[in-house]
Short mmCIF file of C-alpha atoms in Angstrom, two decimals:
data_model
loop_
_atom_site.label_atom_id
_atom_site.label_comp_id
_atom_site.label_asym_id
_atom_site.label_seq_id
_atom_site.Cartn_x
_atom_site.Cartn_y
_atom_site.Cartn_z
CA UNK A 16 67.39 24.79 -110.05
CA UNK A 17 66.32 28.34 -109.30
CA UNK A 18 67.58 31.48 -110.95
CA UNK A 19 68.50 34.91 -109.72
CA UNK A 20 65.75 37.49 -109.29
CA UNK A 21 68.33 40.21 -108.97
CA UNK A 22 69.60 41.85 -112.18
CA UNK A 23 73.01 42.45 -110.64
CA UNK A 24 73.70 38.73 -110.51
CA UNK A 25 73.07 38.32 -106.77
CA UNK A 26 72.20 34.87 -105.55
CA UNK A 27 68.53 34.61 -104.66
CA UNK A 28 67.00 31.17 -104.44
CA UNK A 29 63.72 30.65 -106.22
CA UNK A 30 61.78 27.43 -105.96
CA UNK A 31 61.47 25.22 -109.00
CA UNK A 32 57.67 25.05 -108.84
CA UNK A 33 56.14 27.54 -111.34
CA UNK A 34 53.40 28.80 -108.99
CA UNK A 35 55.88 29.52 -106.24
CA UNK A 36 58.31 31.15 -108.65
CA UNK A 37 55.54 33.42 -109.98
CA UNK A 38 54.37 34.39 -106.51
CA UNK A 39 57.85 35.13 -105.20
CA UNK A 40 58.78 37.18 -108.25
CA UNK A 41 56.03 39.68 -107.34
CA UNK A 42 56.99 39.96 -103.67
CA UNK A 43 57.64 43.49 -102.53
CA UNK A 44 56.50 45.03 -105.82
CA UNK A 45 52.92 45.85 -104.85
CA UNK A 46 51.45 43.00 -106.91
CA UNK A 47 49.20 40.52 -105.12
CA UNK A 48 48.80 36.99 -106.34
CA UNK A 49 45.56 35.42 -105.08
CA UNK A 50 46.75 31.90 -105.99
CA UNK A 51 49.58 32.13 -103.47
CA UNK A 52 48.17 31.61 -99.98
CA UNK A 53 50.38 31.38 -96.91
CA UNK A 54 53.26 29.36 -98.34
CA UNK A 55 56.85 30.02 -97.40
CA UNK A 56 60.13 29.05 -98.96
CA UNK A 57 61.48 27.86 -95.60
CA UNK A 58 61.63 24.11 -95.20
CA UNK A 59 59.35 22.94 -92.38
CA UNK A 60 59.36 19.42 -91.02
CA UNK A 61 56.22 17.35 -91.29
CA UNK A 62 56.03 17.00 -87.48
CA UNK A 63 56.03 20.76 -87.08
CA UNK A 64 53.16 21.15 -89.52
CA UNK A 65 51.20 18.48 -87.68
CA UNK A 66 51.92 20.15 -84.31
CA UNK A 67 50.71 23.51 -85.63
CA UNK A 68 47.49 21.93 -86.84
CA UNK A 69 46.96 20.24 -83.47
CA UNK A 70 47.51 23.56 -81.66
CA UNK A 71 44.75 25.11 -83.74
CA UNK A 72 42.31 22.25 -83.06
CA UNK A 73 42.81 21.61 -79.35
CA UNK A 74 40.18 19.86 -77.30
CA UNK A 75 38.48 21.72 -74.46
CA UNK A 76 40.49 19.69 -71.95
CA UNK A 77 43.79 20.55 -73.66
CA UNK A 78 42.88 24.24 -73.60
CA UNK A 79 41.96 24.01 -69.91
CA UNK A 80 45.22 22.33 -68.95
CA UNK A 81 47.25 24.66 -71.16
CA UNK A 82 45.78 27.71 -69.41
CA UNK A 83 47.02 26.24 -66.12
CA UNK A 84 50.50 25.22 -67.38
CA UNK A 85 51.42 28.18 -69.55
CA UNK A 86 53.40 31.18 -68.30
CA UNK A 87 55.90 29.12 -66.30
CA UNK A 88 53.79 26.89 -64.08
CA UNK A 89 55.85 26.54 -60.87
CA UNK A 90 58.78 28.24 -62.59
CA UNK A 91 59.16 25.67 -65.37
CA UNK A 92 58.27 26.13 -69.01
CA UNK A 93 55.84 23.83 -70.76
CA UNK A 94 55.38 23.60 -74.50
CA UNK A 95 52.19 22.28 -76.09
CA UNK A 96 51.77 20.00 -79.09
CA UNK A 97 55.51 19.56 -79.50
CA UNK A 98 57.04 17.24 -82.15
CA UNK A 99 59.39 14.63 -80.66
CA UNK A 100 60.74 11.89 -82.84
CA UNK A 101 57.89 10.77 -85.04
CA UNK A 102 55.28 11.80 -82.47
CA UNK A 103 53.62 15.00 -81.30
CA UNK A 104 53.25 15.15 -77.51
CA UNK A 105 50.49 17.16 -75.85
CA UNK A 106 52.67 18.97 -73.29
CA UNK A 107 56.39 18.76 -72.57
CA UNK A 108 58.69 20.35 -69.99
CA UNK A 109 62.31 19.95 -71.05
CA UNK A 110 63.68 21.21 -67.72
CA UNK A 111 61.95 18.40 -65.82
CA UNK A 112 62.07 15.87 -68.71
CA UNK A 113 58.31 15.48 -68.25
CA UNK A 114 55.66 14.77 -70.88
CA UNK A 115 51.95 15.13 -70.11
CA UNK A 116 49.51 13.31 -72.39
CA UNK A 117 45.73 13.71 -72.36
CA UNK A 118 43.77 10.73 -73.60
CA UNK A 119 40.23 10.74 -74.90
CA UNK A 120 37.89 7.79 -75.28
CA UNK A 121 39.62 6.66 -78.50
CA UNK A 122 42.64 5.65 -76.38
CA UNK A 123 40.56 2.97 -74.61
CA UNK A 124 40.57 0.75 -77.69
CA UNK A 125 43.09 -2.09 -77.74
CA UNK A 126 44.91 -0.89 -80.88
CA UNK A 127 45.27 2.60 -79.41
CA UNK A 128 46.56 1.19 -76.11
CA UNK A 129 49.21 -0.78 -77.99
CA UNK A 130 50.21 2.31 -79.98
CA UNK A 131 50.38 4.38 -76.78
CA UNK A 132 52.58 1.75 -75.13
CA UNK A 133 55.08 1.83 -78.00
CA UNK A 134 55.00 5.62 -78.02
CA UNK A 135 55.54 5.82 -74.24
CA UNK A 136 58.42 3.35 -74.44
CA UNK A 137 60.07 5.47 -77.16
CA UNK A 138 59.67 8.69 -75.15
CA UNK A 139 60.90 7.10 -71.92
CA UNK A 140 63.96 5.76 -73.78
CA UNK A 141 64.78 9.43 -74.41
CA UNK A 142 64.89 10.04 -70.66
CA UNK A 143 61.41 11.52 -70.28
CA UNK A 144 58.74 10.64 -67.74
CA UNK A 145 55.32 10.30 -69.37
CA UNK A 146 52.18 11.14 -67.37
CA UNK A 147 48.84 10.16 -68.88
CA UNK A 148 45.50 11.57 -67.83
CA UNK A 149 42.02 10.93 -69.17
CA UNK A 150 40.15 13.94 -70.49
CA UNK A 151 37.43 13.49 -67.86
CA UNK A 152 40.08 13.77 -65.11
CA UNK A 153 41.01 17.23 -66.38
CA UNK A 154 37.33 18.15 -66.66
CA UNK A 155 36.33 16.96 -63.20
CA UNK A 156 39.53 17.22 -61.15
CA UNK A 157 41.94 19.79 -62.62
CA UNK A 158 43.48 20.49 -59.21
CA UNK A 159 44.32 16.80 -58.74
CA UNK A 160 45.91 16.65 -62.20
CA UNK A 161 48.00 19.75 -61.44
CA UNK A 162 49.09 18.28 -58.08
CA UNK A 163 50.20 15.07 -59.81
CA UNK A 164 52.20 17.13 -62.34
CA UNK A 165 53.67 19.23 -59.53
CA UNK A 166 54.97 16.07 -57.78
CA UNK A 167 57.07 15.29 -60.88
CA UNK A 168 58.63 18.75 -61.20
CA UNK A 169 62.04 19.65 -59.73
#
């Protein structure tokens, strides 16, 4: 269990791990600890960490579609790389209950198709409509992809 950092007996949580305790004890006192890089004391779910990593390493096709969907495409808000259940979906619009997935060549394999089917079934059980597009569709026919998405919006 953590101890108080405050001499007046105030309750301040400190993590039990010695490296984190050391780093947090120097916070705000002008001392920099080079061993402490970008960690927070806030609990973050594993899906959120995975989604953040996927946002940083988007494919060219995901970036292209995101540029078209962001900033309230047709007055609805899309989110990208959003954790849902045990999955991270490429794009989701909660207002329209619509999920857009982009699939690369790895999704053509039988094992990946089976996984995608289970994933789609799970997401549809939550009341969402799942649209799947191949990466080359976004590359070659972005307007057609956007029209198909537009048909599913309220």
